[in-house]
Amino acid sequence: MSRASLIQASRLTSRALRCPAAPRAAVRPLTHTTLRRAAPASLRCLSRSAPLRKGIMPDSASPAAKEPLASPEPTYGAIELSESEYHDIADEYLDGVLTQFEALQDTREDIDIEFSSGVMTITHTDKGTYVINKQPPNKQIWLSSPLSGPKRYDWCVLGEGQADKEGSGQGRWIYGRDGSSLNELILEELGVDVSTPAED
């Protein structure tokens, strides 16, 4: 390369670096052939991309509205219970279910309930016989439904995930395979809300 072409290359490079549309990473290395083809420096910056226009243009569309974030599904986890805790929680739950169905049995002829030796049998004339019982070795409550079949429920605390406040969870008997609660199944299949106390 001659001295004149080196001087011209130096000028073109310095102008390209001063040009606001050309970031440093976009400057091409100059070779002898590119200097011959180059247009006058006042007309051209050495950039591979066209300068971007920033800001809102009159003919541009308004930005799309942000979609609201979906509320996360409640988290739950099975709780390790001692034998006495399990019996206390399971007995309290079964007593509540028994109270609800005994109140219904007095007013409706299509429901019959029996509870003996830890086994609750609910007979509905249209739907069949439901059996609910404790399983102390597994610390579960088992339910046999004529509509949905057998299910095993673990005592879980809902809302004790990482995003939830500690101590804000509620305990429920949850079927681990689909996350449904025993209260929900009784409400869906028998139409009885056992989550609220029975009216006397």
XYZ file of C-alpha atoms in Angstrom:
200
model
C 0.000 0.000 0.000
C 1.238 3.446 -0.792
C 1.572 6.236 1.687
C -1.364 8.160 0.146
C -3.719 5.186 0.448
C -2.696 4.686 4.103
C -3.485 8.329 4.868
C -6.842 8.037 3.104
C -7.626 4.810 5.029
C -6.746 6.525 8.301
C -9.063 9.464 7.512
C -11.933 7.171 6.513
C -11.537 5.154 9.690
C -11.478 8.192 11.943
C -14.584 9.624 10.237
C -16.364 6.287 10.564
C -15.602 6.190 14.275
C -16.982 9.712 14.713
C -20.169 8.912 12.771
C -23.029 8.456 15.348
C -24.797 5.760 13.295
C -21.817 3.413 13.293
C -21.028 1.653 16.533
C -17.439 0.507 16.952
C -18.330 -3.145 16.451
C -19.902 -2.369 13.041
C -16.732 -0.884 11.447
C -15.356 -3.141 8.688
C -11.665 -3.555 8.281
C -10.426 -1.669 5.238
C -8.585 -3.456 2.516
C -6.934 -2.161 -0.605
C -9.951 -3.140 -2.770
C -12.533 -1.480 -0.528
C -10.661 1.820 -0.649
C -10.881 1.852 -4.444
C -14.635 1.230 -4.414
C -15.380 3.571 -1.544
C -17.539 6.589 -2.218
C -16.391 9.956 -0.987
C -16.147 9.937 2.805
C -18.640 12.769 3.194
C -21.412 10.603 1.704
C -20.860 7.321 3.453
C -20.262 5.924 6.940
C -18.546 2.581 7.278
C -21.432 0.693 8.868
C -23.108 -2.552 7.833
C -26.560 -1.533 9.055
C -28.694 1.489 8.377
C -29.042 3.961 11.243
C -32.008 3.117 13.464
C -34.570 5.764 14.232
C -35.532 5.839 17.844
C -38.728 7.149 19.360
C -42.404 6.936 18.468
C -43.115 7.561 14.831
C -46.461 9.125 13.801
C -47.280 6.248 11.466
C -46.417 3.458 13.937
C -49.008 1.447 15.804
C -49.511 1.806 19.525
C -47.735 -0.838 21.568
C -49.860 -3.819 22.554
C -51.315 -3.746 26.034
C -49.629 -6.075 28.470
C -51.641 -9.114 29.467
C -52.267 -9.410 33.190
C -50.206 -12.057 34.898
C -52.107 -15.231 35.631
C -52.441 -15.999 39.294
C -50.320 -18.997 40.168
C -52.018 -22.230 41.051
C -51.915 -22.990 44.745
C -49.008 -25.083 45.853
C -49.358 -27.928 48.283
C -47.217 -30.511 49.948
C -47.922 -33.545 52.061
C -47.114 -32.958 55.714
C -45.285 -35.455 57.902
C -47.624 -36.091 60.836
C -47.050 -37.958 64.048
C -49.498 -40.749 64.882
C -51.374 -38.582 67.384
C -51.545 -35.581 65.006
C -52.855 -37.810 62.223
C -55.581 -39.295 64.429
C -56.597 -35.867 65.758
C -56.866 -34.312 62.272
C -58.558 -37.342 60.649
C -61.056 -37.809 63.516
C -61.955 -34.113 63.488
C -62.520 -34.231 59.722
C -64.615 -37.406 59.807
C -66.673 -36.015 62.710
C -67.395 -32.889 60.635
C -68.470 -34.990 57.630
C -70.626 -37.182 59.884
C -72.315 -34.109 61.408
C -73.098 -32.679 57.949
C -74.590 -35.909 56.628
C -76.544 -36.662 59.820
C -78.164 -33.234 59.507
C -79.061 -34.046 55.884
C -80.294 -37.518 56.804
C -82.900 -35.959 59.087
C -84.310 -33.810 56.259
C -83.795 -36.007 53.170
C -84.804 -39.593 52.497
C -82.253 -40.225 49.726
C -79.225 -40.143 52.078
C -78.334 -42.691 54.757
C -75.121 -42.598 56.808
C -73.490 -45.100 59.160
C -70.232 -44.731 61.092
C -68.742 -47.588 63.061
C -65.202 -48.846 63.760
C -63.683 -45.936 61.863
C -65.552 -46.710 58.630
C -68.143 -44.239 57.314
C -70.704 -45.501 54.812
C -72.799 -42.944 52.938
C -75.604 -44.398 50.842
C -77.270 -42.207 48.238
C -80.285 -43.819 46.569
C -79.476 -42.401 43.099
C -75.674 -42.607 43.110
C -74.693 -45.600 45.235
C -72.596 -46.260 48.323
C -69.554 -44.242 49.363
C -67.080 -45.585 51.909
C -64.685 -43.273 53.762
C -62.165 -44.613 56.267
C -58.851 -43.869 57.948
C -55.655 -45.699 56.970
C -53.305 -45.147 59.937
C -50.276 -47.037 58.519
C -50.198 -44.633 55.538
C -51.640 -41.659 57.456
C -54.291 -41.244 54.776
C -58.041 -41.157 54.374
C -59.345 -43.539 51.738
C -62.549 -43.021 49.807
C -64.386 -45.445 47.569
C -66.825 -43.741 45.209
C -69.315 -45.495 42.907
C -68.748 -42.682 40.382
C -65.020 -41.907 40.442
C -63.567 -45.041 42.050
C -61.083 -45.407 44.921
C -58.829 -42.538 45.998
C -56.253 -42.049 48.741
C -56.026 -38.637 50.372
C -52.987 -37.202 52.183
C -53.058 -34.321 54.655
C -51.524 -31.390 52.757
C -51.078 -27.727 53.468
C -52.131 -25.509 50.553
C -50.329 -22.222 50.020
C -47.025 -23.023 51.709
C -44.924 -22.577 48.545
C -41.928 -20.316 48.083
C -44.075 -17.425 46.882
C -46.528 -17.688 49.764
C -46.333 -16.182 53.214
C -45.292 -18.619 55.900
C -48.141 -19.777 58.112
C -50.818 -18.694 55.619
C -51.551 -22.208 54.336
C -54.681 -24.232 55.004
C -54.706 -27.961 55.621
C -56.842 -30.224 53.417
C -57.089 -33.856 52.449
C -55.645 -33.886 48.904
C -55.522 -36.634 46.262
C -51.926 -36.510 45.013
C -52.571 -37.601 41.424
C -54.814 -34.722 40.394
C -54.578 -32.237 43.289
C -58.298 -32.402 44.094
C -59.480 -32.296 47.684
C -61.840 -34.670 49.450
C -64.169 -31.719 50.135
C -64.344 -30.968 46.394
C -65.215 -34.573 45.516
C -67.989 -34.736 48.108
C -69.358 -31.419 46.855
C -69.196 -32.479 43.166
C -70.632 -35.967 43.535
C -73.002 -35.620 46.490
C -73.760 -31.901 46.456
C -72.789 -31.448 50.120
C -70.343 -28.749 51.210
C -68.476 -30.278 54.154
C -66.042 -27.355 54.416
C -68.642 -25.295 56.300
C -70.053 -26.379 59.672
C -73.522 -27.923 59.731
C -76.403 -25.739 60.827
C -78.133 -27.002 63.940
